[in-house]
Coordinates of C-alpha atoms in Angstrom, one line a residue:
X947 CA -14.5 -6.9 24.2
X948 CA -15.3 -3.1 24.2
X949 CA -13.3 -2.6 27.4
X950 CA -10.4 -4.7 26.0
X951 CA -10.3 -2.6 22.8
X952 CA -10.2 0.6 24.8
X953 CA -7.5 -0.6 27.2
X954 CA -5.3 -1.9 24.4
X955 CA -5.7 1.2 22.3
X956 CA -4.6 3.5 25.2
X957 CA -1.7 1.2 25.9
X958 CA -0.5 1.4 22.2
X959 CA -0.7 5.2 22.3
X960 CA 1.2 5.3 25.6
X961 CA 3.9 3.1 23.9
X962 CA 4.2 5.7 21.2
X963 CA 5.6 8.2 23.7
X964 CA 8.1 6.3 25.9
X965 CA 10.9 7.9 28.0
X966 CA 13.7 9.3 25.9
X967 CA 16.4 6.9 25.1
X968 CA 19.7 7.6 26.8
X969 CA 23.2 6.6 25.6
X970 CA 24.6 3.5 27.0
X971 CA 25.6 0.8 24.5
X972 CA 26.3 0.7 20.8
X973 CA 23.0 -0.4 19.2
X974 CA 21.0 -1.7 22.1
X975 CA 19.1 -4.0 19.8
X976 CA 19.2 -7.0 22.1
X977 CA 21.6 -9.9 21.9
X978 CA 23.6 -10.4 18.7
X979 CA 21.7 -12.4 16.1
X980 CA 22.8 -14.4 13.1
X981 CA 21.8 -13.0 9.7
X982 CA 18.6 -14.5 8.4
X983 CA 18.6 -15.7 4.8
X984 CA 17.0 -13.4 2.3
X985 CA 14.7 -15.4 0.2
X986 CA 14.5 -13.3 -2.9
X987 CA 17.5 -10.9 -2.5
X988 CA 21.2 -11.6 -2.7
X989 CA 22.5 -8.2 -1.5
X990 CA 23.2 -8.7 2.2
X991 CA 24.3 -5.1 2.6
X992 CA 20.7 -3.9 1.8
X993 CA 18.9 -2.7 4.9
X994 CA 15.7 -2.3 2.9
X995 CA 15.8 -5.9 1.8
X996 CA 16.0 -7.1 5.4
X997 CA 13.3 -4.7 6.5
X998 CA 10.9 -5.9 3.7
X999 CA 11.7 -9.5 4.6
X1000 CA 10.8 -8.8 8.2
X1001 CA 7.5 -7.2 7.3
X1002 CA 6.5 -10.0 5.0
X1003 CA 7.2 -12.7 7.7
X1004 CA 6.0 -10.8 10.8
X1005 CA 2.7 -12.7 11.3
X1006 CA 4.0 -16.2 10.3
X1007 CA 7.4 -16.0 11.9
X1008 CA 8.2 -13.2 14.3
X1009 CA 11.5 -14.7 15.2
X1010 CA 12.7 -14.5 11.6
X1011 CA 11.2 -11.0 11.4
X1012 CA 13.0 -9.9 14.5
X1013 CA 16.4 -11.0 13.1
X1014 CA 15.7 -9.3 9.8
X1015 CA 14.8 -6.0 11.6
X1016 CA 17.9 -6.4 13.7
X1017 CA 20.1 -6.4 10.7
X1018 CA 18.3 -3.7 8.9
X1019 CA 18.9 -1.5 11.9
X1020 CA 22.6 -2.4 12.1
X1021 CA 23.2 -1.8 8.4
X1022 CA 21.4 1.6 8.6
X1023 CA 21.4 3.1 12.1
X1024 CA 20.0 6.4 10.8
X1025 CA 16.7 4.7 9.8
X1026 CA 14.0 4.6 12.5
X1027 CA 11.5 2.1 11.0
X1028 CA 13.6 -1.0 11.7
X1029 CA 13.9 0.0 15.4
X1030 CA 10.2 0.3 15.8
X1031 CA 9.7 -3.0 13.9
X1032 CA 12.3 -4.8 16.0
X1033 CA 10.4 -3.8 19.1
X1034 CA 7.2 -5.1 17.6
X1035 CA 8.8 -8.4 16.7
X1036 CA 10.2 -8.9 20.1
X1037 CA 6.8 -8.2 21.6
X1038 CA 5.3 -10.7 19.2
X1039 CA 7.8 -13.3 20.4
X1040 CA 7.0 -12.9 24.1
X1041 CA 3.3 -13.0 24.7
X1042 CA 3.8 -12.1 28.4
X1043 CA 5.4 -8.8 27.4
X1044 CA 2.8 -8.0 24.8
X1045 CA 0.0 -8.8 27.3
X1046 CA 1.6 -6.5 30.0
X1047 CA 1.8 -3.7 27.4
X1048 CA -1.7 -4.1 26.1
X1049 CA -3.2 -4.4 29.6
X1050 CA -1.8 -0.9 30.3
X1051 CA 1.0 -1.7 32.8
X1052 CA 2.1 1.5 34.4
X1053 CA 5.5 3.0 33.7
X1054 CA 6.7 2.2 37.3
X1055 CA 5.5 -1.4 37.1
X1056 CA 7.2 -2.2 33.8
X1057 CA 9.9 -4.8 33.7
X1058 CA 13.4 -3.8 32.6
X1059 CA 12.9 -5.9 29.5
X1060 CA 9.8 -4.0 28.5
X1061 CA 11.5 -0.7 29.3
X1062 CA 14.4 -1.7 27.0
X1063 CA 11.9 -2.4 24.2
X1064 CA 10.3 1.0 24.8
X1065 CA 13.7 2.6 24.2
X1066 CA 13.8 1.1 20.7
X1067 CA 10.7 3.0 19.8
X1068 CA 11.9 6.2 21.5
X1069 CA 15.0 6.1 19.3
X1070 CA 12.9 5.4 16.2
X1071 CA 10.8 8.4 16.9
X1072 CA 13.9 10.6 17.4
X1073 CA 15.1 9.6 13.9
X1074 CA 11.6 9.9 12.3
X1075 CA 8.8 11.5 14.3
X1076 CA 6.4 10.8 11.5
X1077 CA 7.2 7.1 11.1
X1078 CA 4.1 5.0 10.3
X1079 CA 3.6 2.4 13.0
X1080 CA 2.4 -0.2 10.4
X1081 CA 2.7 -3.2 12.7
X1082 CA 0.3 -1.9 15.5
X1083 CA -2.6 -3.7 14.0
X1084 CA -0.8 -7.0 13.8
X1085 CA 0.4 -6.7 17.4
X1086 CA -3.2 -6.1 18.5
X1087 CA -4.4 -9.1 16.5
X1088 CA -1.7 -11.2 18.2
X1089 CA -2.8 -10.0 21.6
X1090 CA -6.5 -10.9 20.9
X1091 CA -5.6 -14.4 19.7
X1092 CA -3.1 -15.0 22.5
X1093 CA -0.4 -15.6 20.0
X1094 CA -2.2 -18.4 18.1
X1095 CA -1.3 -17.7 14.4
X1096 CA -4.0 -20.1 13.2
X1097 CA -6.7 -17.8 14.4
X1098 CA -7.8 -14.9 12.1
X1099 CA -10.1 -12.3 13.6
X1100 CA -9.9 -9.7 10.9
X1101 CA -13.6 -9.9 10.0
X1102 CA -14.7 -10.0 13.7
X1103 CA -12.4 -7.1 14.6
X1104 CA -13.8 -5.0 11.7
X1105 CA -17.3 -5.7 13.0
X1106 CA -16.4 -4.8 16.5
X1107 CA -14.8 -1.6 15.4
X1108 CA -18.1 -0.3 14.1
X1109 CA -19.3 -0.1 17.7
X1110 CA -16.0 0.9 19.3
X1111 CA -15.4 4.4 20.7
X1112 CA -14.2 6.9 18.1
X1113 CA -10.7 7.1 19.5
X1114 CA -10.3 3.3 19.1
X1115 CA -11.8 3.5 15.6
X1116 CA -9.3 6.3 14.8
X1117 CA -6.4 4.2 15.9
X1118 CA -7.5 1.2 14.0
X1119 CA -8.0 3.2 10.8
X1120 CA -4.5 4.6 11.3
X1121 CA -3.0 1.2 11.7
X1122 CA -4.6 0.2 8.4
X1123 CA -3.3 3.3 6.6
X1124 CA -6.8 4.7 6.3
X1125 CA -5.8 8.3 7.3
X1126 CA -9.0 10.1 6.2
X1127 CA -11.1 7.8 8.4
X1128 CA -8.6 8.1 11.2
X1129 CA -8.8 11.9 11.1
X1130 CA -12.6 11.9 11.1
X1131 CA -12.8 9.5 14.0
X1132 CA -10.2 11.4 16.1
X1133 CA -12.1 14.6 15.4
X1134 CA -15.2 12.9 16.8
X1135 CA -13.2 11.6 19.8
X1136 CA -12.1 15.1 20.8
X1137 CA -15.7 15.9 21.7
X1138 CA -16.0 12.8 23.9
X1139 CA -12.6 12.1 25.6
X1140 CA -11.3 13.8 28.7
X1141 CA -7.7 13.2 27.8
X1142 CA -7.2 15.0 24.5
X1143 CA -3.5 15.4 24.2
X1144 CA -2.7 12.0 22.6
X1145 CA -5.6 12.5 20.1
X1146 CA -4.1 15.9 19.0
X1147 CA -0.7 14.2 18.8
X1148 CA -2.0 11.5 16.6
X1149 CA -3.8 13.9 14.3
X1150 CA -0.6 16.0 14.1
X1151 CA 1.3 12.9 13.1
X1152 CA -1.1 12.1 10.3
X1153 CA -1.1 15.6 9.0
X1154 CA 2.7 15.6 9.2
X1155 CA 2.9 12.4 7.2
X1156 CA 0.9 14.1 4.6
X1157 CA 3.1 17.2 4.7
X1158 CA 0.2 19.3 5.7
X1159 CA 2.4 21.6 7.8
X1160 CA -0.2 24.2 9.0
X1161 CA -2.7 21.6 10.3
X1162 CA 0.1 19.5 11.9
X1163 CA 1.6 22.5 13.7
X1164 CA -1.8 23.6 14.9
X1165 CA -2.5 20.1 16.3
X1166 CA 0.9 19.9 18.0
X1167 CA 0.2 23.3 19.6
X1168 CA -3.2 22.0 20.9
X1169 CA -1.5 18.9 22.2
X1170 CA 1.1 20.9 24.1
X1171 CA -1.5 23.1 25.6
X1172 CA -3.2 20.0 27.0
X1173 CA 0.0 18.4 28.2
X1174 CA 1.0 21.6 30.1
X1175 CA -2.3 21.7 31.9
X1176 CA -1.2 18.4 33.6
X1177 CA 2.5 18.8 33.9
X1178 CA 3.1 15.9 36.3
X1179 CA 6.8 15.1 36.1
X1180 CA 6.1 11.7 37.7
X1181 CA 4.4 10.7 34.5
X1182 CA 7.5 10.3 32.4
X1183 CA 5.8 9.3 29.2
X1184 CA 3.6 12.5 29.1
X1185 CA 6.5 14.8 30.2
X1186 CA 8.9 13.5 27.6
X1187 CA 6.3 13.7 24.9
X1188 CA 6.4 17.5 25.1
X1189 CA 10.0 17.6 23.9
X1190 CA 9.1 15.1 21.2
X1191 CA 6.1 17.2 20.1
X1192 CA 8.2 20.4 19.9
X1193 CA 10.8 18.5 17.9
X1194 CA 8.3 17.0 15.6
X1195 CA 6.8 20.5 14.9
X1196 CA 10.3 21.8 14.3
X1197 CA 11.1 19.1 11.7
X1198 CA 8.0 20.1 9.8
X1199 CA 8.7 23.8 9.9
X1200 CA 12.3 23.2 8.8
X1201 CA 11.1 21.1 5.9
X1202 CA 8.7 24.0 4.9
X1203 CA 11.6 26.4 4.7
X1204 CA 10.6 28.2 7.9
X1205 CA 14.1 28.1 9.5
X1206 CA 13.5 30.7 12.2
X1207 CA 10.3 29.1 13.5
X1208 CA 12.0 25.7 13.3
X1209 CA 14.9 27.0 15.4
X1210 CA 12.6 28.3 18.0
X1211 CA 10.7 25.0 18.2
X1212 CA 14.0 23.0 18.5
X1213 CA 14.9 25.4 21.3
X1214 CA 11.7 24.7 23.1
X1215 CA 12.3 21.0 22.8
X1216 CA 15.6 21.5 24.6
X1217 CA 13.9 23.6 27.3
X1218 CA 11.8 20.5 28.0
X1219 CA 14.8 18.3 28.0
X1220 CA 18.4 19.5 27.5
X1221 CA 19.5 16.0 26.7
X1222 CA 17.2 15.6 23.8
X1223 CA 20.0 15.2 21.3
X1224 CA 18.1 15.1 18.0
X1225 CA 17.2 18.8 18.6
X1226 CA 20.9 19.6 19.0
X1227 CA 21.7 17.7 15.8
X1228 CA 19.0 19.6 13.8
X1229 CA 20.1 22.9 15.2
X1230 CA 23.6 22.2 14.2
X1231 CA 22.7 21.2 10.6
X1232 CA 20.5 24.3 10.3
X1233 CA 23.4 26.5 11.4
X1234 CA 25.7 24.7 9.0
X1235 CA 23.3 25.4 6.1
X1236 CA 23.3 29.1 7.1
X1237 CA 27.1 29.3 7.2
X1238 CA 27.4 29.5 11.0
X1239 CA 30.1 26.9 11.4
X1240 CA 30.8 27.7 15.1
X1241 CA 27.2 27.0 16.1
X1242 CA 27.1 23.9 14.0
X1243 CA 30.2 22.5 15.6
X1244 CA 28.9 23.3 19.1
X1245 CA 25.5 21.7 18.6
X1246 CA 26.8 18.5 17.0
X1247 CA 29.4 18.2 19.6
X1248 CA 26.7 18.4 22.3
X1249 CA 24.7 15.7 20.5
X1250 CA 27.7 13.4 20.3
X1251 CA 28.5 13.9 24.0
X1252 CA 25.0 13.0 25.0
X1253 CA 24.4 10.1 22.6
X1254 CA 27.8 8.5 23.0
X1255 CA 26.6 5.1 21.8
X1256 CA 24.7 6.2 18.7
X1257 CA 26.8 5.6 15.5
X1258 CA 24.5 7.8 13.4
X1259 CA 25.1 10.7 15.7
X1260 CA 28.9 10.2 15.7
X1261 CA 28.7 10.0 11.9
X1262 CA 26.8 13.3 11.7
X1263 CA 29.3 14.9 14.0
X1264 CA 32.1 13.7 11.9
X1265 CA 30.4 14.9 8.7
X1266 CA 30.0 18.4 10.2
X1267 CA 33.6 18.5 11.4
X1268 CA 34.8 17.5 8.0
X1269 CA 32.6 20.2 6.3
X1270 CA 34.3 22.7 8.7
X1271 CA 37.7 21.4 7.6
X1272 CA 38.5 20.0 11.0
X1273 CA 39.8 16.9 9.4
X1274 CA 41.7 15.2 12.2
X1275 CA 38.7 15.6 14.6
X1276 CA 36.4 14.4 11.9
X1277 CA 38.5 11.3 11.4
X1278 CA 38.3 10.5 15.1
X1279 CA 34.5 10.8 15.2
X1280 CA 34.0 8.8 12.0
X1281 CA 36.3 6.0 13.3
X1282 CA 34.2 6.0 16.5
X1283 CA 31.0 5.6 14.4
X1284 CA 32.7 2.6 12.5
X1285 CA 33.8 1.1 15.8
X1286 CA 30.2 1.3 17.2
X1287 CA 28.7 -0.2 14.0
X1288 CA 31.1 -1.8 11.5
X1289 CA 28.3 -2.6 9.1
X1290 CA 27.4 1.0 8.7
X1291 CA 28.8 2.1 5.3
X1292 CA 28.4 5.9 5.2
X1293 CA 31.1 6.8 7.8
X1294 CA 33.7 5.1 5.6
X1295 CA 32.8 7.2 2.6
X1296 CA 33.2 10.5 4.5
X1297 CA 36.3 9.1 6.2
X1298 CA 37.9 8.5 2.8
X1299 CA 37.3 12.2 1.9
X1300 CA 38.9 13.3 5.1
X1301 CA 42.0 11.3 4.4
X1302 CA 42.2 12.7 0.9
X1303 CA 42.0 16.2 2.3
X1304 CA 45.1 15.4 4.4
X1305 CA 46.9 13.8 1.4
X1306 CA 46.8 10.3 3.0
X1307 CA 46.3 8.2 0.0
X1308 CA 46.6 4.7 1.4
X1309 CA 44.3 5.5 4.3
X1310 CA 41.7 7.0 1.9
X1311 CA 42.0 4.0 -0.4
X1312 CA 41.3 1.6 2.6
X1313 CA 38.3 3.7 3.7
X1314 CA 36.7 3.7 0.2
X1315 CA 37.3 0.0 -0.1
X1316 CA 35.5 -0.6 3.2
X1317 CA 32.6 1.6 2.0
X1318 CA 32.2 -0.5 -1.2
X1319 CA 32.4 -3.7 0.9
X1320 CA 29.6 -2.6 3.2
X1321 CA 27.4 -0.5 0.9
X1322 CA 24.3 -1.8 -0.8
X1323 CA 24.7 -2.6 -4.5
X1324 CA 22.1 0.0 -5.3
X1325 CA 23.7 2.7 -3.1
X1326 CA 23.9 5.8 -5.5
X1327 CA 27.3 6.8 -4.0
X1328 CA 29.1 3.7 -5.1
X1329 CA 30.0 5.3 -8.4
X1330 CA 31.6 8.2 -6.6
X1331 CA 33.6 5.8 -4.3
X1332 CA 34.7 3.7 -7.3
X1333 CA 35.9 6.7 -9.1
X1334 CA 37.8 8.0 -6.1
X1335 CA 39.3 4.6 -5.7
X1336 CA 40.6 4.5 -9.2
X1337 CA 42.0 8.0 -9.0
X1338 CA 43.9 7.2 -5.8
X1339 CA 45.3 4.0 -7.2
X1340 CA 46.6 5.9 -10.2
X1341 CA 48.1 8.5 -8.0
X1342 CA 49.8 6.0 -5.8
X1343 CA 51.3 4.2 -8.9
X1344 CA 52.6 7.4 -10.4
X1345 CA 56.4 8.1 -9.9
X1346 CA 57.3 10.6 -7.2
X1347 CA 58.3 13.8 -9.1
X1348 CA 59.3 15.7 -6.0

């Protein structure tokens, strides 16, 4: 059991740093799925409602959970958690894939199906590098019970964990949301483990989730030092994690108002991988905030060229083009985002504003109507869209005085 715990823990950590997702398909969530019924919610435009439903049903019905996460990800492509959760649900549905992952299958020996699932988690981490992997523990329990949902090993697992290596205890505490215990166990593990990079990365993530910027940045720095000692490009997981670590560090620095340091870290992420499009996006938004429209347009255009199939990236590019008053180009990008994901409401809102800027009332009217048809009932921007809709209707009814 001790050996099994160690193997599975290492496998879970390796899964946290998969190869970077490349463009090639709209959402890449798997085959289309019918919408599951929401048991307590009537708003079928609410991504949070589907996500919560999936979490609540994950152990008892991973097929329902997988469908719920699928729709949460489609409704809000800019939210990373449903992508991670969708991957977890698909693993829970297929015991052979879960077993292959937990047994530590090498990157080269992974099936195409498992690699496709890895890409979901890669995209989730690009959207939110400090996402809480809240389903890790349930996946592990499913692995231990061989998918038998009638077996409950929670007590036995807790007992086993008292004798487990500190790295394993750290991961288990993290999976339960017990971050103080996790940090202490990981600190102990640093004195015992030969491979220290992933431990530093996990500590950095926990500090980042707590917005403890200084400690998180320090841990990311230590992780990068370890990774560069063994810069073996055949180990794709480790190599790509350097770009991810630099990006994660940059996100924290940007949030702390340290724009210059953030920009440097985003640049280092791109030195590791020029196709790491989230760094291009963040650099573009940083430039836009500082009034450098030229740099903003350049960075977002690069991101959109790399991530051709990502509706969120196309939406952000359209947003920046619109902010720079390149309305026609913005319209083209926003329409592409809508084409990639018609259930994504936000591009329609920004599209309406672009049409208004070009005095195209009927087109603006249609865009705002599509936004209201696809946005959640609790979306705070509904009031704005409703007000614009009424103003445009009144304008179109008014007699032409020219």
